[in-house]
PDB file of C-alpha atoms and ligand atoms in Angstrom:
ATOM      1  CA  MET I 260       0.000   0.000   0.000  1.00  0.00           C
ATOM      2  CA  SER I 261       1.390   3.381  -0.975  1.00  0.00           C
ATOM      3  CA  ALA I 262       0.618   6.863   0.257  1.00  0.00           C
ATOM      4  CA  GLU I 263      -1.141   7.467  -3.039  1.00  0.00           C
ATOM      5  CA  ASP I 264      -3.796   4.876  -2.132  1.00  0.00           C
ATOM      6  CA  LYS I 265      -5.337   7.533   0.035  1.00  0.00           C
ATOM      7  CA  TYR I 266      -6.398   9.384  -3.111  1.00  0.00           C
ATOM      8  CA  VAL I 267      -7.671   6.427  -5.125  1.00  0.00           C
ATOM      9  CA  PRO I 268     -11.443   5.882  -4.939  1.00  0.00           C
ATOM     10  CA  LEU I 269     -12.479   2.278  -5.460  1.00  0.00           C
ATOM     11  CA  GLU I 270     -16.197   2.913  -5.516  1.00  0.00           C
ATOM     12  CA  ILE I 271     -18.710   5.714  -5.201  1.00  0.00           C
ATOM     13  CA  VAL I 272     -22.159   4.542  -4.169  1.00  0.00           C
ATOM     14  CA  PRO I 273     -25.206   5.894  -2.355  1.00  0.00           C
ATOM     15  CA  THR I 274     -25.608   4.783   1.257  1.00  0.00           C
ATOM     16  CA  GLU I 275     -28.405   2.316   2.062  1.00  0.00           C
ATOM     17  CA  ASP I 276     -30.836   5.130   2.912  1.00  0.00           C
ATOM     18  CA  GLU I 277     -29.633   7.069  -0.171  1.00  0.00           C
ATOM     19  CA  ALA I 278     -29.127  10.166   1.984  1.00  0.00           C
ATOM     20  CA  ARG I 279     -25.388  10.263   1.385  1.00  0.00           C
ATOM     21  CA  LEU I 280     -22.734   9.329  -1.108  1.00  0.00           C
ATOM     22  CA  ARG I 281     -20.095   6.943   0.137  1.00  0.00           C
ATOM     23  CA  ILE I 282     -16.613   6.905  -1.354  1.00  0.00           C
ATOM     24  CA  ARG I 283     -14.512   3.892  -0.489  1.00  0.00           C
ATOM     25  CA  TRP I 284     -10.813   4.663  -0.810  1.00  0.00           C
ATOM     26  CA  LYS I 285      -8.044   2.243  -1.643  1.00  0.00           C
ATOM     27  CA  ASP I 286      -6.432   2.695   1.785  1.00  0.00           C
ATOM     28  CA  GLY I 287      -9.549   1.263   3.450  1.00  0.00           C
ATOM     29  CA  VAL I 288     -11.147   4.515   4.591  1.00  0.00           C
ATOM     30  CA  ALA I 289     -14.755   5.270   3.648  1.00  0.00           C
ATOM     31  CA  SER I 290     -15.985   8.853   3.332  1.00  0.00           C
ATOM     32  CA  GLU I 291     -19.622   9.896   3.367  1.00  0.00           C
ATOM     33  CA  PHE I 292     -20.918  13.135   1.921  1.00  0.00           C
ATOM     34  CA  VAL I 293     -24.332  14.730   1.927  1.00  0.00           C
ATOM     35  CA  PRO I 294     -24.895  15.562  -1.753  1.00  0.00           C
ATOM     36  CA  ARG I 295     -25.744  19.194  -1.023  1.00  0.00           C
ATOM     37  CA  GLN I 296     -22.478  19.631   0.908  1.00  0.00           C
ATOM     38  CA  LEU I 297     -20.577  18.532  -2.173  1.00  0.00           C
ATOM     39  CA  ARG I 298     -22.606  20.873  -4.365  1.00  0.00           C
ATOM     40  CA  LEU I 299     -21.715  23.751  -2.019  1.00  0.00           C
ATOM     41  CA  LEU I 300     -18.040  22.787  -2.230  1.00  0.00           C
ATOM     42  CA  CYS I 301     -18.021  23.032  -6.035  1.00  0.00           C
ATOM     43  CA  PRO I 302     -14.539  24.294  -6.988  1.00  0.00           C
ATOM     44  CA  CYS I 303     -15.428  25.716 -10.428  1.00  0.00           C
ATOM     45  CA  ALA I 304     -14.797  29.306 -11.505  1.00  0.00           C
ATOM     46  CA  GLY I 305     -18.531  29.992 -11.345  1.00  0.00           C
ATOM     47  CA  CYS I 306     -18.696  29.080  -7.666  1.00  0.00           C
ATOM     48  CA  VAL I 307     -15.317  30.376  -6.462  1.00  0.00           C
ATOM     49  CA  ASP I 308     -13.623  33.631  -7.507  1.00  0.00           C
ATOM     50  CA  GLU I 309     -10.451  32.530  -9.256  1.00  0.00           C
ATOM     51  CA  MET I 310      -8.538  35.671  -8.296  1.00  0.00           C
ATOM     52  CA  THR I 311      -9.379  35.798  -4.609  1.00  0.00           C
ATOM     53  CA  GLY I 312     -10.397  32.216  -3.845  1.00  0.00           C
ATOM     54  CA  VAL I 313     -13.550  33.574  -2.208  1.00  0.00           C
ATOM     55  CA  ARG I 314     -16.625  31.392  -2.608  1.00  0.00           C
ATOM     56  CA  THR I 315     -19.254  33.246  -4.612  1.00  0.00           C
ATOM     57  CA  LEU I 316     -21.847  30.465  -4.528  1.00  0.00           C
ATOM     58  CA  LEU I 317     -24.416  31.332  -1.879  1.00  0.00           C
ATOM     59  CA  PRO I 318     -25.960  28.425   0.045  1.00  0.00           C
ATOM     60  CA  GLU I 319     -29.426  29.974  -0.168  1.00  0.00           C
ATOM     61  CA  TYR I 320     -29.372  29.452  -3.930  1.00  0.00           C
ATOM     62  CA  VAL I 321     -28.712  25.736  -3.614  1.00  0.00           C
ATOM     63  CA  ASP I 322     -31.780  23.567  -3.198  1.00  0.00           C
ATOM     64  CA  GLU I 323     -31.870  21.331  -0.110  1.00  0.00           C
ATOM     65  CA  SER I 324     -32.663  18.322  -2.268  1.00  0.00           C
ATOM     66  CA  VAL I 325     -29.927  18.788  -4.881  1.00  0.00           C
ATOM     67  CA  TYR I 326     -28.413  15.457  -5.924  1.00  0.00           C
ATOM     68  CA  PRO I 327     -26.006  14.138  -8.544  1.00  0.00           C
ATOM     69  CA  MET I 328     -27.769  12.808 -11.633  1.00  0.00           C
ATOM     70  CA  ALA I 329     -24.487  11.432 -12.936  1.00  0.00           C
ATOM     71  CA  ILE I 330     -20.886  11.125 -11.777  1.00  0.00           C
ATOM     72  CA  HIS I 331     -18.127  10.941 -14.371  1.00  0.00           C
ATOM     73  CA  TYR I 332     -14.486  10.091 -13.941  1.00  0.00           C
ATOM     74  CA  VAL I 333     -12.171  12.754 -15.373  1.00  0.00           C
ATOM     75  CA  GLY I 334      -8.923  11.070 -16.286  1.00  0.00           C
ATOM     76  CA  GLN I 335      -7.335   9.414 -13.271  1.00  0.00           C
ATOM     77  CA  TYR I 336      -7.573  12.353 -10.912  1.00  0.00           C
ATOM     78  CA  ALA I 337     -11.035  13.831 -10.562  1.00  0.00           C
ATOM     79  CA  LEU I 338     -14.794  13.369 -10.579  1.00  0.00           C
ATOM     80  CA  GLN I 339     -17.335  15.496 -12.378  1.00  0.00           C
ATOM     81  CA  PHE I 340     -20.811  15.640 -10.847  1.00  0.00           C
ATOM     82  CA  VAL I 341     -23.818  16.465 -12.988  1.00  0.00           C
ATOM     83  CA  TRP I 342     -26.150  18.063 -10.462  1.00  0.00           C
ATOM     84  CA  SER I 343     -29.930  18.074 -10.558  1.00  0.00           C
ATOM     85  CA  ASP I 344     -29.852  21.891 -10.690  1.00  0.00           C
ATOM     86  CA  GLY I 345     -28.081  21.674 -14.061  1.00  0.00           C
ATOM     87  CA  HIS I 346     -24.620  22.605 -12.782  1.00  0.00           C
ATOM     88  CA  SER I 347     -21.725  20.399 -13.848  1.00  0.00           C
ATOM     89  CA  ALA I 348     -18.713  22.690 -14.279  1.00  0.00           C
ATOM     90  CA  GLY I 349     -16.804  21.631 -11.177  1.00  0.00           C
ATOM     91  CA  LEU I 350     -14.037  19.063 -11.264  1.00  0.00           C
ATOM     92  CA  TYR I 351     -13.597  17.551  -7.823  1.00  0.00           C
ATOM     93  CA  THR I 352     -10.113  16.100  -7.650  1.00  0.00           C
ATOM     94  CA  PHE I 353      -9.693  12.951  -5.601  1.00  0.00           C
ATOM     95  CA  ALA I 354      -7.307  14.830  -3.306  1.00  0.00           C
ATOM     96  CA  TYR I 355      -9.897  17.576  -2.785  1.00  0.00           C
ATOM     97  CA  LEU I 356     -12.625  15.075  -1.900  1.00  0.00           C
ATOM     98  CA  ARG I 357     -10.365  13.197   0.435  1.00  0.00           C
ATOM     99  CA  GLU I 358      -9.202  16.378   2.173  1.00  0.00           C
ATOM    100  CA  MET I 359     -12.815  17.539   2.600  1.00  0.00           C
ATOM    101  CA  SER I 360     -13.588  14.185   4.137  1.00  0.00           C
ATOM    102  CA  ASP I 361     -10.587  14.207   6.468  1.00  0.00           C
ATOM    103  CA  SER I 362     -11.222  17.747   7.661  1.00  0.00           C
ATOM    104  CA  ALA I 363     -14.875  16.875   8.398  1.00  0.00           C
ATOM    105  CA  LEU I 364     -13.735  13.906  10.483  1.00  0.00           C
ATOM    106  CA  GLU I 365     -11.268  16.031  12.409  1.00  0.00           C
ATOM    107  CA  GLY I 366     -14.060  18.536  13.068  1.00  0.00           C
ATOM    108  CA  GLU I 367     -16.193  15.825  14.644  1.00  0.00           C
ATOM    109  CA  GLY I 368     -13.348  14.668  16.872  1.00  0.00           C
ATOM    110  CA  ALA I 369     -12.626  18.167  18.136  1.00  0.00           C
ATOM    111  CA  GLY I 370     -16.123  18.679  19.560  1.00  0.00           C
TER     112      GLY I 370
HETATM  113 ZN1   ZN U  19     -19.484  25.329  -9.638  1.00  0.00          ZN
END
């Protein structure tokens, strides 16, 4: 097992109750995301100001029930989500997804 395994997703599936998306990573860790959280984290130029890095996407404009209608692999490094609100510009790199997941876990532990 290499350090890179951390950033290799083996499968991306809905949880049993379909409330979350589960990513199972090659290093054995499983991450779960609420679809809307991922939509709000969209890294595209339409959602984040490229010059300042400030997020311009406002949560109040994102529907509570937004979900991915399709998930495409982009090369060997990223996922593209096609959201039910029609947005699909963001490329979520594996490293980005994994870091979001890890920081969420650390947040839970700190409480
Ligand atoms: Zn976006």
